[in-house]
XYZ file of C-alpha atoms in Angstrom:
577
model
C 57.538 77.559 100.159
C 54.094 78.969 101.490
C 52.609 82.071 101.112
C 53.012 83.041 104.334
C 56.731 82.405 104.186
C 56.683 84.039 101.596
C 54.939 87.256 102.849
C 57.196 87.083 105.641
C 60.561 86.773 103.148
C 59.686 89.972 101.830
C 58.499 91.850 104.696
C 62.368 91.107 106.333
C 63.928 91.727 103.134
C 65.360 95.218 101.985
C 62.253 95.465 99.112
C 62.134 98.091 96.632
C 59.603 100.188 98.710
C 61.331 100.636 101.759
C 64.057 101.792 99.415
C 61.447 103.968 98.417
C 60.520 105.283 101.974
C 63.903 105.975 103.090
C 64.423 107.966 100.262
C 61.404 109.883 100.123
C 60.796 110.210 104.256
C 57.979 112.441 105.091
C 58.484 116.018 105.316
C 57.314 118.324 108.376
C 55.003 121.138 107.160
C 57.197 123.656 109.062
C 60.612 122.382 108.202
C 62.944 124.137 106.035
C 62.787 121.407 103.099
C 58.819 121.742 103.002
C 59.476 125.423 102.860
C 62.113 125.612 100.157
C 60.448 123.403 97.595
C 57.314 126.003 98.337
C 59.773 128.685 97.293
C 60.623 125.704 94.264
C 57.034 125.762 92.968
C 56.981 129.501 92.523
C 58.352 129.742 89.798
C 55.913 127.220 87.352
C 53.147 128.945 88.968
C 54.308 132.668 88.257
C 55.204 131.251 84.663
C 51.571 130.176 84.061
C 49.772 132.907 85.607
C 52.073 135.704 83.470
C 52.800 134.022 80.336
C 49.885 132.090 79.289
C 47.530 135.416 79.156
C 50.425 136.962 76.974
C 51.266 134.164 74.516
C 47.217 134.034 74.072
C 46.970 137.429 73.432
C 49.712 138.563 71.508
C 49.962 136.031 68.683
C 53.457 137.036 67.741
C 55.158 136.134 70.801
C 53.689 132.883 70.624
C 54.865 131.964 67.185
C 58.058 133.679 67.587
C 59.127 131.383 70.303
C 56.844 127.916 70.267
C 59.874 125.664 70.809
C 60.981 127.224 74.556
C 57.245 127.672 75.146
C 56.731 124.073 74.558
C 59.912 123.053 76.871
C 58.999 126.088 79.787
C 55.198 124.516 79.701
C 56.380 120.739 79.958
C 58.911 121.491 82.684
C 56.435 123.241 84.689
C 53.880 120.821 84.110
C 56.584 118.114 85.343
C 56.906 120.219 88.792
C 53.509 120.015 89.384
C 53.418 116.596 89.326
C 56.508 116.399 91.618
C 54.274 118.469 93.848
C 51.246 115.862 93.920
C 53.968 113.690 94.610
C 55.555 115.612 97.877
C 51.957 116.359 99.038
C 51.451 112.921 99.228
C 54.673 112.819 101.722
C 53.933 115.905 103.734
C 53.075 115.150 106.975
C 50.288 116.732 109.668
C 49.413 117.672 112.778
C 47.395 115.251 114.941
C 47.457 116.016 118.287
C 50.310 117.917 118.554
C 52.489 115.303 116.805
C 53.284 115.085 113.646
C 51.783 112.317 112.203
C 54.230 110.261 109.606
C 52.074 107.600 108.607
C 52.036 107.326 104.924
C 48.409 105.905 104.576
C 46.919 108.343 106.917
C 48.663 111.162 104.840
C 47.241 109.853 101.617
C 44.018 109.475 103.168
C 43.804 112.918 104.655
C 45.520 114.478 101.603
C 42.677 112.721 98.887
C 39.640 113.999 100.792
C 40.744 117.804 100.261
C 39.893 120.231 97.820
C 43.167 120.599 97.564
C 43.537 117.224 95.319
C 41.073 118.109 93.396
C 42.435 121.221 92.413
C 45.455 119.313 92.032
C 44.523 117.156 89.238
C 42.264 119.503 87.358
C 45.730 121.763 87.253
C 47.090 118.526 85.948
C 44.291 117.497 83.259
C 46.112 116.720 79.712
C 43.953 119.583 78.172
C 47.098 120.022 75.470
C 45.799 117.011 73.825
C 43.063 119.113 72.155
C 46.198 120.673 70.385
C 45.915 118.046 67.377
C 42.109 119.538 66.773
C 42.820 123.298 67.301
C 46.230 123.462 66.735
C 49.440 124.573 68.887
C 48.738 128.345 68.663
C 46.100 127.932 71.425
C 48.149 128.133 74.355
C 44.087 129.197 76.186
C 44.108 125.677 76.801
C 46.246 125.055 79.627
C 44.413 127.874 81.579
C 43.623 124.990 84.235
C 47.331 125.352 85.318
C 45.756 128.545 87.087
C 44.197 126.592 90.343
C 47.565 125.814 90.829
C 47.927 129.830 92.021
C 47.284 128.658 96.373
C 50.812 127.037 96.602
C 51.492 130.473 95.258
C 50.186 132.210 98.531
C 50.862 129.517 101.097
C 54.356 129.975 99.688
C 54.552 133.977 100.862
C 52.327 133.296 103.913
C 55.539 130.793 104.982
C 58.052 133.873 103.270
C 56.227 136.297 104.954
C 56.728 134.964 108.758
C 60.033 133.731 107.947
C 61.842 136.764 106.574
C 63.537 139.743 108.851
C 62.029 142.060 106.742
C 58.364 141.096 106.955
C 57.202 144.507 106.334
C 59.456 145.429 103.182
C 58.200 141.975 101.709
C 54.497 142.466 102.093
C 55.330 145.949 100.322
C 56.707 143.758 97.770
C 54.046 141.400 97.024
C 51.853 144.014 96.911
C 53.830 145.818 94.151
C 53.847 141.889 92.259
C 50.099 142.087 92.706
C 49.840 144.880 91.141
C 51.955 143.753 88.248
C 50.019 140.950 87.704
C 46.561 142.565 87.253
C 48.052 144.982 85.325
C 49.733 142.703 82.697
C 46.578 141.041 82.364
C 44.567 143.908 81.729
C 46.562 144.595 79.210
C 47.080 141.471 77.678
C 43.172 141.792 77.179
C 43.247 145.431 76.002
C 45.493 144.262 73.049
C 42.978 141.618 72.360
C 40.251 143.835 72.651
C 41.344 146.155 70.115
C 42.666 143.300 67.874
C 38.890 142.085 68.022
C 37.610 145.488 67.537
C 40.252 146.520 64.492
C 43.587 148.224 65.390
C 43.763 151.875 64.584
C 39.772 152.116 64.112
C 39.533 154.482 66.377
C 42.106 156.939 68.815
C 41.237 154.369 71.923
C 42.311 150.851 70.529
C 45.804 150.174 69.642
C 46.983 151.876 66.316
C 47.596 150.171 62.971
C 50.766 147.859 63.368
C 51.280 148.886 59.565
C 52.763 152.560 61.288
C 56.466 152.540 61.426
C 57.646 151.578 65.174
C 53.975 150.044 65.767
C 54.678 146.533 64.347
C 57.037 145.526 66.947
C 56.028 142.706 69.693
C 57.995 144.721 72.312
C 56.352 148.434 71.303
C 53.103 146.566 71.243
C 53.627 145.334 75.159
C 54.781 148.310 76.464
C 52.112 150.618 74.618
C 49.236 147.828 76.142
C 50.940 148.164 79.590
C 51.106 152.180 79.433
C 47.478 152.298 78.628
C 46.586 149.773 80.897
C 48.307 151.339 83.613
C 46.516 154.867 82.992
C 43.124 153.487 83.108
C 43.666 151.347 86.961
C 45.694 154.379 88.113
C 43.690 156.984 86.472
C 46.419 159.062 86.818
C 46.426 160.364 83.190
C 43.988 161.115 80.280
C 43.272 158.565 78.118
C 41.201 158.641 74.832
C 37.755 158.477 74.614
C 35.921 155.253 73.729
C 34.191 154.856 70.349
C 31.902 151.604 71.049
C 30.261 149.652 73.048
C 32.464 147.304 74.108
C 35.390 150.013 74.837
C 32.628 151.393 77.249
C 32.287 148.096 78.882
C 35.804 147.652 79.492
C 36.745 150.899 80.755
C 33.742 150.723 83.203
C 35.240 147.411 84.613
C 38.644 148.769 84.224
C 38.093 152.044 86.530
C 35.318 149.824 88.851
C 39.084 147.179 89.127
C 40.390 150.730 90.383
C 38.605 151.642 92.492
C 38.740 148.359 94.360
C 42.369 148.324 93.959
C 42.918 151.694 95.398
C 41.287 150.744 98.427
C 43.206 147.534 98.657
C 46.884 149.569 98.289
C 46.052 152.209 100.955
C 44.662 149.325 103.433
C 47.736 147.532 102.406
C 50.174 150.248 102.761
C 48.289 151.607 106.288
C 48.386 148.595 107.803
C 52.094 148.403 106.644
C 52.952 151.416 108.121
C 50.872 150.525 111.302
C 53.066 147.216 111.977
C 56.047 149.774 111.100
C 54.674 151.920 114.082
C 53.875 149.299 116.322
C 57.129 147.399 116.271
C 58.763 150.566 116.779
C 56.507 151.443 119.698
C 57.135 147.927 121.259
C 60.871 147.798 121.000
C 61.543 151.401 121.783
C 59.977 154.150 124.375
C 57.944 156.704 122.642
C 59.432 160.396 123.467
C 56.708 161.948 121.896
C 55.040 161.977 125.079
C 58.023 162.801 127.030
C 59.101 165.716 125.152
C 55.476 167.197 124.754
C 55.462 167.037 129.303
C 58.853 168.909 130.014
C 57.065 171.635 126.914
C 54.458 171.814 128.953
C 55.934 171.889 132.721
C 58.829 174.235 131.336
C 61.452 171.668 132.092
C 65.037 173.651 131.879
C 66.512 173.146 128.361
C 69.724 171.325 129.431
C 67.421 168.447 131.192
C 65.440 167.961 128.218
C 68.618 167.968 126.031
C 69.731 164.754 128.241
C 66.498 163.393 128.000
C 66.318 163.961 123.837
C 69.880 162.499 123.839
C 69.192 159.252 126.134
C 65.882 158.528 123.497
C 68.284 159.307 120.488
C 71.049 156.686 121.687
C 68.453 153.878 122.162
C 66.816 154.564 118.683
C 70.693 154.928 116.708
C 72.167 151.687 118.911
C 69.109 149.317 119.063
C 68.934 149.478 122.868
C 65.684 148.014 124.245
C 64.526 148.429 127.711
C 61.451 146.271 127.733
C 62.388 142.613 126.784
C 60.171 141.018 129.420
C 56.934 142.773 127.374
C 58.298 141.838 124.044
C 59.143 138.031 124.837
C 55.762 137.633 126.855
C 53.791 135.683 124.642
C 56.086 133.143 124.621
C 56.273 130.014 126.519
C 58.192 130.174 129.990
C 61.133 127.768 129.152
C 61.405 129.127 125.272
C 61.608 132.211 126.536
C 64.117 131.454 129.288
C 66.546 129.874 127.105
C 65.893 133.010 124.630
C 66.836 134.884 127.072
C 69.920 133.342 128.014
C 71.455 133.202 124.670
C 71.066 137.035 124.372
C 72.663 137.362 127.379
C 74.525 134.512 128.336
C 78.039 136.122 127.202
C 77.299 138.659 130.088
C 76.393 136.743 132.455
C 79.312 134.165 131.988
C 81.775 136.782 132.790
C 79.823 137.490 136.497
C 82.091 135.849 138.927
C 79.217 134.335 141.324
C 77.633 132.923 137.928
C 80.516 131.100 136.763
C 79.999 127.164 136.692
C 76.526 127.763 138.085
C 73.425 125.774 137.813
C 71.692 126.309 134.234
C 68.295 126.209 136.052
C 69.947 129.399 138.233
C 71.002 131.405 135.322
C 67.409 130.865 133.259
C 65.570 131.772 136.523
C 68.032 134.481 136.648
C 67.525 136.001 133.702
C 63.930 136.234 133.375
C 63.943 138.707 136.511
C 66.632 141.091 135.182
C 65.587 144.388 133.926
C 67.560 145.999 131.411
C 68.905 150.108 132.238
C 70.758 152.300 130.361
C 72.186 155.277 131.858
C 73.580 158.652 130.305
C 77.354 159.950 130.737
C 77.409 161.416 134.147
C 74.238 160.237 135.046
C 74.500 158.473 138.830
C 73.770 154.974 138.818
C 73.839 155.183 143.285
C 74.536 157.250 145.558
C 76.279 156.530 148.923
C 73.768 156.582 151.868
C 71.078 155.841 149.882
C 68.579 153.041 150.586
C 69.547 149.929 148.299
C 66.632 147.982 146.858
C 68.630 146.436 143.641
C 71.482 145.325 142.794
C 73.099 145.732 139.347
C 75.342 143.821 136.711
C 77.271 145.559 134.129
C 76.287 144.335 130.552
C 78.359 146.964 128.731
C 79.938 150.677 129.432
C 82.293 151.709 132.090
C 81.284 153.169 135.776
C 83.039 154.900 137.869
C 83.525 154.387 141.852
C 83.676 158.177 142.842
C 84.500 160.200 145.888
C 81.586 162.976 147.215
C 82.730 165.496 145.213
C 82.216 163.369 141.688
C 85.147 163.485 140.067
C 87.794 161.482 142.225
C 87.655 158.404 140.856
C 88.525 155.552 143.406
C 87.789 152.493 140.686
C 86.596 151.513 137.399
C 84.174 149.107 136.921
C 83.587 147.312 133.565
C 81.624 145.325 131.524
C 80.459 141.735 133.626
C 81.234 143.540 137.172
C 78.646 143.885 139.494
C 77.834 146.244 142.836
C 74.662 147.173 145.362
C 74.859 143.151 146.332
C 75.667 144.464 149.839
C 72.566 146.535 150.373
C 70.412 143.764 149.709
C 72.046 141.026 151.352
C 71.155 140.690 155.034
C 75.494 140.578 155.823
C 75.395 139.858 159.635
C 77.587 143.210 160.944
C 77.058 145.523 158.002
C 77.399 148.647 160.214
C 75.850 150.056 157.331
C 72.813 148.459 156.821
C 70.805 148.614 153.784
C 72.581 151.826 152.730
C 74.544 152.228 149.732
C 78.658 152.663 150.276
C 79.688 153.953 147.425
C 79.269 156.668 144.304
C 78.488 155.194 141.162
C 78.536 157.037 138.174
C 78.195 156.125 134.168
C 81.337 157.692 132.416
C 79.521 157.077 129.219
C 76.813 155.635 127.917
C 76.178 152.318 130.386
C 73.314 149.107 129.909
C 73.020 147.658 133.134
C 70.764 145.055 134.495
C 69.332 145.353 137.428
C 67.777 142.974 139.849
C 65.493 143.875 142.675
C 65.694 142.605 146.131
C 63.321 140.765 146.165
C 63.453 138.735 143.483
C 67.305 138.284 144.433
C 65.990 136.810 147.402
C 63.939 134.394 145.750
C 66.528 132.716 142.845
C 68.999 132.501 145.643
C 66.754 130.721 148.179
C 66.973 127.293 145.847
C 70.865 127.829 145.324
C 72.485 128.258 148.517
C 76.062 127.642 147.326
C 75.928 130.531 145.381
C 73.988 132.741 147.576
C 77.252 131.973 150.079
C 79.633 133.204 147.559
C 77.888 136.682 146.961
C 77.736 136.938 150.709
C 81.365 135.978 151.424
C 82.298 138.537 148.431
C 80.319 141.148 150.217
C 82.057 140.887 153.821
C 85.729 141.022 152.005
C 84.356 144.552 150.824
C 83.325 145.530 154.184
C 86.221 144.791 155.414
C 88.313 146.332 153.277
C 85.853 149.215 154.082
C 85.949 149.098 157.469
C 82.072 148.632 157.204
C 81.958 144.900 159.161
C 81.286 144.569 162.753
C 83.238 141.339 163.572
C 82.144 141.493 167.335
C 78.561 142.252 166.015
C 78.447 139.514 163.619
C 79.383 137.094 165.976
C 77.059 138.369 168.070
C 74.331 138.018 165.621
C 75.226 134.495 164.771
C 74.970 133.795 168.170
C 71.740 135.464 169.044
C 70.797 133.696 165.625
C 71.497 130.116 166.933
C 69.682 130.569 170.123
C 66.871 131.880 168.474
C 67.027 128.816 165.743
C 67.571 126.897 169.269
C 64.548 128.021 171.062
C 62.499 127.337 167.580
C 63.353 123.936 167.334
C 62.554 124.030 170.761
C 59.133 125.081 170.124
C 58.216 123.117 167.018
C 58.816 120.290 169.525
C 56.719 121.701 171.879
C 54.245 121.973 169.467
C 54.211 118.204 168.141
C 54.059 117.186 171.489
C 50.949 119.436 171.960
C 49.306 118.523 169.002
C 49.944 114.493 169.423
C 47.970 115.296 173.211
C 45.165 117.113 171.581
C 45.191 114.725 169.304
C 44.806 111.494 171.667
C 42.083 113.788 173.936
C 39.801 114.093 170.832
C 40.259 110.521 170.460
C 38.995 109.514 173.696
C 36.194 112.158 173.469
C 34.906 110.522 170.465
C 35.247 107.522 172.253
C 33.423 108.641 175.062
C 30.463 110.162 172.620
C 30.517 106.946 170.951
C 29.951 104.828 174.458
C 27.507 107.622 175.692
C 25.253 107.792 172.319
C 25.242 103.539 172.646
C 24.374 103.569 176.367
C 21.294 106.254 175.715
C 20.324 103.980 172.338
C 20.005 100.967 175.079
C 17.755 103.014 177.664
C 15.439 103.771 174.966
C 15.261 100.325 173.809
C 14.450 99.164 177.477
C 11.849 101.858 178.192
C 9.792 100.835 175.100
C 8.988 97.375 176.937
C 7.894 99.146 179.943
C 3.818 98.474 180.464
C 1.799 101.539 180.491
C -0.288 102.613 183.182
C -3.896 102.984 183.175
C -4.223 106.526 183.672
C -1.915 107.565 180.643
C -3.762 104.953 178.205
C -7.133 106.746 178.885
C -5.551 109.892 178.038
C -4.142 108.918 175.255
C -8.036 107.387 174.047
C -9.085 110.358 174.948
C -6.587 112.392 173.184
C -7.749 110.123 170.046
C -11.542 111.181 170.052
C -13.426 114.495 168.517
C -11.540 117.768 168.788
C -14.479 119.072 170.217
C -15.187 116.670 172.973
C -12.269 116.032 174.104
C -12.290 120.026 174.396
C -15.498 120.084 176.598
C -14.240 117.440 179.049
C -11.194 118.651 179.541
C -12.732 122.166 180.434
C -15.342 120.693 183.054
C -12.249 118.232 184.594
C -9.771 121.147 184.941
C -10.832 124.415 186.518
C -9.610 127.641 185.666
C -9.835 126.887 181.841
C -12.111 129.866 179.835
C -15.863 129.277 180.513
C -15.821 127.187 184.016
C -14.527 129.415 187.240
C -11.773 128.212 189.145
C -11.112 128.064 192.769
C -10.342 131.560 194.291
């Protein structure tokens, strides 16, 4: 068998690496498996960053427990190498697609600082254990530049979570942790260095009763620690140089984190403010006007109550701001899975179009109204209509409190008013009371923009219409005579249109054929002049002009002179009286 045969054999053949691909496929940077192994590698990176700087510093808890140190350190150092390994099947973005090719991720992935980082993390310093022994846990310190999967992992927490807010509190507070337990991890080192008990700032003599504990010895270097970064509380005076040094860098590390937690924490509270602004109205404002314009006190206790239901219920009024940003289609089909169980339930809806219901949606404007509160009155001009997302209203008489009907959640009224219903004796005047009984979210849907979803879906547009002259009828509101009328004057005047569109084709194809022959004409005129000039050019000159023209070619001044003697009345010779 050839080679080629050969190479073709084991191309078609299941081989052991596209075993290998199928069960490692390449993972999308913004999927949820990329995202929970992130959430995966936490955990050997916390391990290093806390516990290395304690097991170096406090020699008893690293002799106390060398054999789960050993398997902790191994197991994490096993994960990062699984990490290497699922960086080098993480896709990217090229384009705008993500790009699965496994040599242009390997490619891409080895020319990054991020691989180098990588393997220094991964560098067998432990080997220098058989020179310096195993109580020198300092030496796997390089596990440290393993600490930005550590960040990308709460940048991807951080936009994923409900609570963004409460978790950036949080990883600040882990921050905080950390450079605390290292500071004091170094504190106890320091003062090991500088003697314990030497002096009231280092830690005391472990020979004291109580003092000779590991735990007792933590805790004391953490309470210390945490005076000094707070400086909330007094703390001994240093003896020596080197306690100088350190609580100069120490309160200078304050300082700096200070200013970090209040930035933190303002621009937490900020976000806090801001989402709150841009999901519900500010009544700040509103309350300080009706202070200041003396509004009566039982208006501005319906006003203080409509603000206080949307806060305690969640109620948001401006969903077209808040969904902006995002694309038109995303945030149509948003949209309609908010509100889709609504809208189902509107009869004129039912087993409509999706396209109608996403153009639908993204024109409705969400209401709420107050118990008692009028939605419409009758006679008055109707420029929306509305659809009942939740709450009851009531159909009332003049006097507001007979009730005529109820109308519930996925009804809808003020169609009428803004559909042009040939013999609506009415016209575009509301015919009936509404009022909220409770608390009511409506949407509502201007006229115009009625006018223009329902000009693409005539079948439904016909249903709302024919719904609308069963009401007048029932209402006594619907000319019959009228309408007919109207359809009629409506056909002629369609008639005479048509009539005149042909009119006009017949007038443009005319004007059309005259330009035609005009620029025939110019075209047949412009030749005919072209040909006269030709034939005048072969014409022979007479005498007379070709001595003018010799003369014309001599001095200026000459031919100046002659012509004044030849031709009287010129300046300098007198002509004839």
């Amino acid at each position: 068998m050839s080679q080629d045969s050969k190479v073709k054999t084991t191309e078609s053949s299941p081989s052991a690496p596209s075993k290998a691909r199928k069960s490692l496929p390449v993972l999308d940077p913004s999927g949820d498996y990329y995202y929970w192994w992130l959430n995966t590698m936490l955990f050997p990176v916390m391990y290093n960053l806390i516990i290395i700087v304690c097991r170096a510093c406090f020699p008893d808890l690293q002799h106390g427990y060398l054999v789960a140190w050993f398997v902790l350190d191994y197991t994490s150092d096993l994960l990062y190498l699984l990490d290497v390994v699922v960086r080098f099947y993480t896709g990217f973005l090229d384009q705008g697609i993500l790009v699965v090719d496994k040599g242009r991720i390997s490619s891409r992935y080895v020319r990054t600082w991020s691989f180098l980082l990588d393997l220094a993390s991964l560098l067998p310093t432990d080997v220098a254990y058989v020179h310096l022994g195993v109580h020198t846990p300092m030496l796997r310190l390089n596990r440290f530049l393993r600490a930005p999967r550590l960040f990308e992992a709460f940048d991807r927490t951080e936009t994923r979570t409900a609570y963004p807010n409460a978790f950036r509190i949080a990883k600040l507070m882990l921050y905080i942790f950390v450079v605390i337990h290292w500071n004091s991890c170094l504190y106890f080192a320091l003062s090991q260095y500088l003697g314990f008990g030497r002096d009231a700032w280092v830690y005391p003599d472990p020979a004291q009763p109580g003092f000779e504990r590991l735990r007792r010895q933590y805790l004391y270097s953490f309470y210390f620690s945490t005076l000094i970064l707070t400086t909330v509380g007094d703390t001994p005076l240093p003896a020596r140089e080197e306690e100088y040094l350190f609580m100069v860098g120490d309160f200078l590390l304050a300082v700096m984190g200070f200013a970090t937690i209040m930035g933190s924490m303002s621009s937490v509270i900020y976000n806090m403010n801001t989402a709150d602004a841009a999901f519900y109205p500010d009544h700040a404002l509103v309350k300080k006007y009706m202070k200041l314009q003396h509004v009566n006190r039982w208006l501005e206790r319906r006003v203080i109550d409509w603000y206080q239901h949307l806060q305690i219920n969640k109620k948001m009024t401006n969903e077209v701001a808040i969904l902006q940003h995002l694309p038109e289609r995303l945030r149509a089909e948003v949209a309609v899975s908010v509100h889709l169980s609504t809208l189902s339930r509107v009869q004129i809806f039912q087993n409509c179009e999706a396209s109608l219901l996403e153009e639908l949606v993204l024109k409705l404007q969400p209401q709420t109204y107050s118990p008692g509160e009028y939605v419409c009155r009758k006679g008055d001009i109707g420029r929306e209509m509305y659809i009942i997302r939740e709450g009851q209203l009531a159909v009332v008489a003049d006097d507001g409190v007979t009730q005529y009907a109820v109308l519930g959640a996925g009804l809808y009224f003020g169609e009428i008013s803004i559909i042009n219903i040939k013999g609506n004796m009415s016209g575009n005047r509301r015919t009936a009371n509404i009022k909220s009984l409770g608390y009511s979210d409506l949407f509502c849907l201007s006229k115009e923009d009625l006018r223009e979803v329902l000009s693409e879906y005539p079948q439904a547009q016909a249903v709302m219409e024919e719904k609308g002259r069963e009401i007048l009828l029932k209402m006594n509101k619907l000319d019959v005579n009228a309408e007919a009328a109207e359809i009629a004057l409506q056909e002629a005047t369609e008639s005479r249109l048509r009539g005149l569109d042909q009119q006009l084709d017949d007038l443009q194809t005319k004007f059309a054929r005259l330009l035609a022959e005009l620029e025939s004409s110019a075209l047949k005129l412009a030749y005919r002049i072209e040909r006269l000039e030709w034939q005048t050019q072969e014409w022979p000159v007479p005498e007379e002009t070709a001595e003018a023209e010799a003369d014309d070619e001599g001095e200026p001044g000459e031919g100046t002179s002659k012509r004044g003697e030849d031709k009287p009345g010129q300046k300098g010779t007198p002509g004839p009286e």
